[in-house]
Amino acid sequence: MASNAAKPKRLYQTISSVENAYQQFDRAAKFLDLTPNQIAVIKAPRRVVDLQLPVRMDNGDIRVFQGYLVQHNIGRGPAKGGIRFHPQVSLDEVKALAFWMTYKCAVVNIPMGGAKGAVLCDPKQHTTGEIERISRRYFSDLIELFGPDRNVPAPDVGTNPQIMAWFMDTYSMHKRDFLPAVVTGKPLEVGGSKARLQSTGAGVVHCVRSALQHLGTNVNGCRVAIQGFGNVGSNVAKLLWDQGAKIVAVSDISGAYSNKKGIDISAALEHVQRHRDLSGFEQGGAADKLEDAEQLLHVDTDILIPAALENAITAQNVSGVKARIIAEGANGPITPDADQVLQEKGAFIIPDILCNAGGVTVSYLEWVQNRMGYYWQLERVQAELSTIMHAAFKSVLETAERHDCSLRMAAYICAIRRVTQAAELRGLYA
Ligand code: GLU
């Protein structure tokens, strides 16, 4: 079949992520009886920057890239959130992602606000030198908005520790100081934290294990389907596979692959190391390639983990979803109408702002270590992450039981309460 048909579909035109985010907020605000004044202070982003970045390509041509930075809220601490490099990011999407960061930090109770940035570029189409120049130009154009106590970026889709090192270097050279706390997700050699690279996946796994325990079962032999095999999806796959789960399907940009008996995840990881993605993984019988990548959502599985992009599960494809537990590794992977269908079916959905908060949690731990100048052993970082994730899961679950609502609403109730309290305590400056 044509390779295009196997590519994950982007549905920006059919649903706005920021509308999704605001619908979630409005529903939770009703539970909390928030006043219009309270809502006005914490719902919309505080600062939206739209910028054009001229960058010299290797052949001497200058190309101008669209960039964005959205700072949603700084009530509880410096704005925190990743920088995305992707050819199709919209400003709406960046606003939604910044909004989710505010509430993600609040739900795990780390002292950070919310932000997100993006550059519209396709990292696969550029040389290392071009990516470095795009990264440095983005950071230097926004240099006054970033800072260890202002806005602390991190990796997101399409960015990585090397790019964080260039951000940190650009900032440090400009300020004539060594300031590693300006960005997290850095390589270990320049102030990164142990466990940061695996942390989003590890956080998802903590949530999945807590959910299984709550439902009276455990990970051993559980069937799992994972959409997305990037940093989040591949780490979730590896960790759950190591812990005895059966990974029955995985997918990435090249398509979806399934094996009822379970996929050998170390073979899949090796394949990606060698070929960049999973294309050709079906050869040799490791798995069957599904005709359409979207079929991954419909495989017979106990747990479904959308760990790719927003709007993956929609009104159009939700009816075939069979999983009992859905763990949102990605941000905003379920549209509001699909969410309602799944809730009615009784699916146990671990919402994104809780489920994928492990990444920003270890980012916070990295920032703490940078500021102390003292670096922790792997076991300490893992233990702190585990404590924070389990405490957050427990309080969200208790809130859901108390209010008889979904975990998504409960997560927002916990998070919005904290953001509102901070706003009220601080009051208005002028
Ligand atoms: N990009 C990640 C997220 O969406 C990490 C953000 C951070 O560490 O600041 O949560």
XYZ file of C-alpha atoms and ligand atoms in Angstrom:
440
model
C 0.000 0.000 0.000
C 1.056 3.621 -0.463
C 3.331 4.668 2.387
C 1.391 7.916 2.880
C -1.706 6.077 4.017
C 0.219 4.616 6.957
C 1.296 7.980 8.334
C -0.429 9.210 11.497
C -3.096 11.730 10.568
C -2.904 15.302 11.895
C -6.326 16.721 12.589
C -5.603 20.370 13.306
C -8.415 21.477 11.037
C -11.110 19.513 12.821
C -10.445 20.500 16.440
C -8.605 23.344 18.078
C -6.432 22.190 20.960
C -6.971 25.425 22.809
C -10.743 24.941 22.581
C -10.240 21.461 24.015
C -8.131 22.895 26.860
C -10.624 25.673 27.620
C -13.564 23.248 27.601
C -11.730 21.149 30.179
C -11.057 24.264 32.250
C -14.652 25.491 32.089
C -16.032 22.170 33.268
C -13.629 22.061 36.210
C -14.282 25.732 37.046
C -17.953 24.805 37.570
C -17.005 22.166 40.144
C -14.934 24.771 41.960
C -17.508 27.533 41.664
C -14.857 29.945 40.420
C -15.877 33.569 40.031
C -15.436 35.408 36.686
C -12.598 37.404 38.305
C -10.779 34.245 39.336
C -11.233 32.772 35.856
C -9.999 35.959 34.179
C -6.676 35.731 35.993
C -5.805 32.086 35.324
C -7.449 30.838 32.125
C -5.884 32.708 29.191
C -2.139 33.085 28.481
C -0.377 36.138 29.896
C 2.063 36.624 27.051
C 2.035 35.473 23.439
C 5.064 36.125 21.230
C 5.023 35.552 17.493
C 8.427 35.948 15.851
C 10.224 35.524 12.534
C 13.705 34.020 12.716
C 16.105 34.606 9.828
C 18.667 31.797 9.725
C 21.491 31.121 7.262
C 21.331 27.682 5.633
C 24.452 25.687 4.774
C 24.204 26.735 1.108
C 24.334 30.428 2.037
C 20.610 31.125 1.588
C 18.684 32.836 4.369
C 15.445 31.191 5.451
C 12.949 32.795 7.773
C 11.294 30.484 10.326
C 8.109 31.178 12.226
C 8.582 30.964 16.011
C 6.270 31.238 19.006
C 6.548 31.555 22.751
C 3.489 31.469 24.986
C 3.802 32.151 28.712
C 0.563 31.056 30.255
C 1.011 31.632 33.964
C 3.802 32.487 36.422
C 1.738 32.589 39.614
C 3.394 29.586 41.263
C 6.907 29.946 39.868
C 8.897 30.539 36.690
C 7.143 29.591 33.455
C 8.048 26.019 32.503
C 7.545 24.020 29.336
C 9.144 22.512 26.290
C 10.150 23.992 22.945
C 8.733 22.095 19.968
C 10.406 21.928 16.545
C 7.783 20.698 14.089
C 6.678 21.818 10.619
C 2.990 22.061 11.501
C 2.670 23.761 14.883
C -0.074 26.369 15.166
C -0.209 29.247 17.636
C -3.453 27.807 18.964
C -1.683 24.586 19.746
C 1.176 26.351 21.532
C -1.386 28.240 23.638
C -3.030 24.947 24.585
C 0.298 23.321 25.404
C 1.306 26.300 27.583
C -2.046 26.109 29.386
C -1.559 22.393 30.027
C 1.935 23.096 31.445
C 0.505 25.444 34.104
C -1.933 22.808 35.273
C 0.523 19.928 34.850
C 2.995 21.621 37.218
C 0.181 22.373 39.642
C -1.234 18.841 39.667
C 2.125 17.381 40.719
C 2.618 20.420 42.954
C 5.976 21.595 41.663
C 6.616 25.348 42.026
C 6.524 26.295 38.348
C 4.149 28.059 35.978
C 3.358 27.160 32.391
C 4.841 28.049 29.002
C 5.513 26.525 25.615
C 7.531 27.509 22.587
C 7.825 26.347 19.021
C 9.707 26.818 15.786
C 8.053 25.719 12.562
C 10.756 23.578 11.030
C 11.300 19.938 10.216
C 14.412 18.805 12.106
C 14.803 15.843 9.729
C 15.288 18.206 6.773
C 18.153 20.174 8.336
C 21.812 19.566 9.040
C 23.152 19.730 12.582
C 24.638 23.154 11.842
C 21.322 24.520 10.595
C 19.479 23.193 13.664
C 22.104 24.787 15.903
C 21.658 28.171 14.202
C 17.835 27.923 14.370
C 18.094 27.067 18.090
C 20.526 29.855 18.954
C 18.558 32.445 16.966
C 15.309 31.450 18.690
C 16.864 31.697 22.147
C 18.747 34.917 21.522
C 15.699 36.672 20.037
C 13.783 35.857 23.219
C 16.692 36.207 25.650
C 14.976 38.753 27.903
C 12.001 36.469 28.433
C 14.038 33.444 29.503
C 15.939 32.984 32.758
C 16.202 30.580 35.715
C 13.549 32.612 37.560
C 11.553 33.668 34.500
C 11.005 30.948 31.966
C 12.835 27.634 31.911
C 12.421 25.706 28.639
C 12.969 21.987 28.081
C 12.771 19.461 25.231
C 9.518 18.620 23.496
C 8.595 17.005 20.172
C 11.525 17.508 17.748
C 14.018 18.906 20.282
C 16.597 17.078 22.385
C 19.372 17.462 25.008
C 21.863 18.815 22.417
C 19.473 21.647 21.538
C 19.065 22.379 25.258
C 22.880 22.615 25.526
C 22.898 25.226 22.710
C 20.090 27.169 24.435
C 22.025 27.118 27.713
C 25.246 28.163 25.975
C 23.546 31.027 24.119
C 22.082 32.329 27.375
C 25.247 31.819 29.436
C 27.488 33.507 26.846
C 25.096 36.441 26.578
C 24.944 36.914 30.366
C 28.685 36.199 30.815
C 27.895 33.603 33.502
C 27.422 29.843 33.768
C 23.646 29.580 34.166
C 22.563 25.976 33.596
C 19.230 26.473 35.431
C 17.882 28.473 32.448
C 16.933 25.262 30.680
C 16.308 21.631 31.648
C 16.681 18.359 29.783
C 20.348 19.153 29.165
C 23.027 16.508 28.578
C 24.514 15.182 31.850
C 27.896 16.740 31.004
C 26.518 20.284 31.163
C 24.233 20.112 34.174
C 21.568 17.623 33.121
C 19.913 15.343 35.654
C 20.164 11.603 35.815
C 16.866 9.987 34.744
C 15.601 13.080 32.859
C 15.607 11.380 29.454
C 13.418 8.503 30.642
C 11.380 10.574 33.091
C 8.203 11.236 31.077
C 7.955 7.533 30.256
C 8.756 6.594 33.859
C 5.977 8.904 35.097
C 3.484 7.297 32.711
C 4.486 3.884 34.058
C 4.041 5.009 37.686
C 0.509 6.130 36.785
C -0.288 2.919 34.898
C 0.891 0.805 37.832
C -1.151 2.867 40.301
C -4.213 2.516 38.052
C -3.761 -1.247 37.782
C -3.386 -1.518 41.530
C -6.539 0.536 42.038
C -8.403 -1.754 39.625
C -7.163 -4.823 41.515
C -4.681 -6.166 38.997
C -1.025 -5.755 38.025
C 1.268 -5.208 35.105
C 2.328 -8.812 34.621
C 0.933 -10.138 31.326
C -1.109 -6.977 30.718
C -1.567 -6.189 27.024
C -0.428 -2.700 25.995
C -0.681 -0.766 22.715
C 1.454 2.358 22.342
C 0.941 5.063 19.736
C 4.232 6.873 19.172
C 7.728 5.486 19.599
C 9.627 8.695 20.322
C 11.095 9.623 23.679
C 7.877 8.992 25.610
C 6.473 5.942 23.775
C 9.762 4.068 23.499
C 10.613 4.538 27.173
C 7.129 3.483 28.266
C 7.428 0.399 26.042
C 10.823 -0.526 27.452
C 9.843 -0.035 31.095
C 6.523 -1.884 30.848
C 8.105 -4.694 28.820
C 10.867 -5.044 31.441
C 8.161 -5.268 34.099
C 6.361 -8.139 32.376
C 3.711 -6.427 30.230
C 2.987 -7.694 26.730
C 3.379 -4.884 24.189
C 0.907 -5.966 21.493
C 1.256 -2.932 19.193
C 3.481 0.088 18.618
C 3.466 2.786 15.974
C 5.454 5.739 14.730
C 5.657 7.955 11.646
C 6.295 4.851 9.475
C 3.103 3.017 10.509
C 1.751 0.628 13.148
C 3.021 -2.838 13.996
C 1.258 -5.501 16.016
C 1.978 -8.923 17.426
C -0.617 -10.646 19.611
C 2.108 -12.674 21.304
C 3.990 -9.503 22.224
C 6.630 -7.432 20.465
C 10.281 -7.843 21.412
C 10.888 -4.253 22.532
C 14.668 -4.528 22.655
C 14.547 -5.566 18.970
C 12.260 -2.610 18.180
C 14.610 -0.196 19.956
C 17.599 -1.617 18.127
C 15.726 -1.310 14.834
C 15.015 2.373 15.493
C 18.657 2.985 16.425
C 19.742 1.538 13.099
C 17.001 2.896 10.799
C 15.769 6.065 12.606
C 12.193 4.725 12.732
C 10.237 1.449 12.694
C 9.918 1.153 8.894
C 10.680 -2.413 7.838
C 10.243 -3.744 11.387
C 7.667 -6.243 10.104
C 10.278 -7.946 7.920
C 11.525 -11.148 9.517
C 8.239 -11.695 11.358
C 8.834 -9.508 14.444
C 5.326 -8.042 13.957
C 2.632 -7.505 11.345
C 2.327 -4.083 9.805
C -1.246 -2.799 10.145
C -2.864 -1.464 7.002
C -3.581 1.923 8.541
C -1.602 3.343 11.476
C -4.850 4.431 13.119
C -5.801 0.766 13.570
C -3.392 0.723 16.505
C -6.089 2.493 18.496
C -8.462 -0.412 17.869
C -6.312 -3.442 18.671
C -7.455 -5.797 21.394
C -5.551 -4.531 24.421
C -5.965 -3.815 28.129
C -4.070 -0.536 28.067
C -3.822 2.033 25.289
C -1.122 4.682 25.520
C -1.423 7.547 23.033
C 2.097 8.994 23.209
C 2.350 10.897 19.936
C 0.558 14.197 19.291
C -2.686 15.976 20.122
C -6.098 14.919 18.780
C -5.247 11.261 18.147
C -8.540 9.830 19.463
C -11.478 11.640 17.908
C -15.232 11.231 17.407
C -14.390 9.524 14.087
C -12.212 6.735 15.476
C -13.261 6.387 19.122
C -15.896 3.710 18.641
C -13.288 1.024 17.923
C -11.220 1.677 21.062
C -11.306 -1.453 23.244
C -8.805 -0.661 25.998
C -10.016 -0.479 29.579
C -7.228 1.875 30.647
C -6.045 4.811 28.541
C -2.877 6.534 29.722
C -2.309 9.885 28.004
C 1.431 9.976 27.351
C 0.922 12.822 24.855
C -0.638 16.193 25.619
C -4.290 16.485 24.584
C -4.509 13.189 22.656
C -8.300 12.796 23.144
C -10.776 15.340 21.759
C -13.621 16.375 24.123
C -16.327 14.485 22.185
C -14.219 11.311 22.101
C -13.475 11.760 25.801
C -17.191 11.766 26.540
C -17.743 8.557 24.556
C -14.899 6.854 26.425
C -16.167 8.036 29.827
C -19.625 6.645 28.990
C -18.035 3.338 28.058
C -16.365 3.300 31.491
C -12.770 3.621 30.312
C -10.272 4.511 33.037
C -8.505 7.517 31.525
C -5.344 8.816 33.185
C -5.337 12.453 32.019
C -2.308 14.010 30.337
C -1.642 16.698 32.939
C -1.090 13.918 35.479
C 0.045 11.034 33.284
C 2.899 12.734 31.436
C 3.991 15.036 34.274
C 7.075 12.900 35.014
C 9.108 14.869 32.468
C 8.527 18.254 33.983
C 8.892 16.788 37.468
C 12.440 15.651 36.747
C 13.016 18.966 34.944
C 12.204 20.637 38.241
C 14.623 18.281 40.033
C 17.285 19.204 37.447
C 16.651 22.917 38.082
C 16.981 22.322 41.839
C 20.291 20.479 41.332
C 21.586 23.262 39.043
C 20.819 25.856 41.677
C 22.512 23.827 44.411
C 25.451 22.898 42.214
C 25.148 19.428 43.711
C 24.116 16.459 41.596
C 22.145 13.489 42.826
C 22.589 9.793 42.145
C 20.133 8.044 39.832
C 18.364 6.326 42.755
C 17.619 9.635 44.462
C 16.091 11.182 41.339
C 14.028 8.055 40.686
C 12.835 7.941 44.287
C 11.806 11.636 44.264
C 9.936 11.144 40.968
C 8.147 8.094 42.313
C 7.111 9.894 45.519
C 5.779 12.912 43.616
C 3.894 10.874 40.991
C 2.294 8.526 43.520
C 1.215 11.384 45.776
C -0.324 13.220 42.794
C -2.103 10.094 41.538
C -3.492 9.418 45.005
C -4.848 12.922 45.499
C -6.397 12.973 42.014
C -8.061 9.613 42.639
C -9.397 10.737 46.030
C -10.700 13.954 44.481
C -12.449 11.961 41.724
C -14.113 9.796 44.344
C -15.113 12.771 46.474
C -16.643 14.714 43.581
C -17.837 11.631 41.703
C -16.112 12.859 38.548
C -13.570 11.694 36.001
C -9.858 11.663 36.773
C -9.475 14.474 34.228
C -11.882 16.712 36.107
C -10.277 15.701 39.392
C -6.797 16.570 38.114
C -8.047 20.010 37.067
C -9.823 20.504 40.382
C -6.562 19.816 42.285
C -4.496 21.940 39.904
C -6.849 24.902 39.449
C -7.312 25.123 43.189
C -3.539 25.580 43.652
C -3.207 28.122 40.838
C -6.206 30.109 42.109
C -4.882 30.120 45.680
C -1.507 31.439 44.508
C -3.197 34.150 42.429
C -5.358 35.241 45.358
C -2.509 35.265 47.852
C -0.351 37.350 45.541
C -3.120 39.747 44.512
C -2.632 42.302 41.761
C 0.570 44.349 41.504
C -0.925 47.569 40.315
N 7.818 19.023 27.031
C 7.560 18.319 28.242
C 6.097 18.395 28.607
O 5.245 18.628 27.777
C 8.496 18.722 29.365
C 8.397 20.132 29.823
C 9.456 20.502 30.851
O 10.188 19.653 31.304
O 9.541 21.684 31.146
O 5.723 18.144 29.716
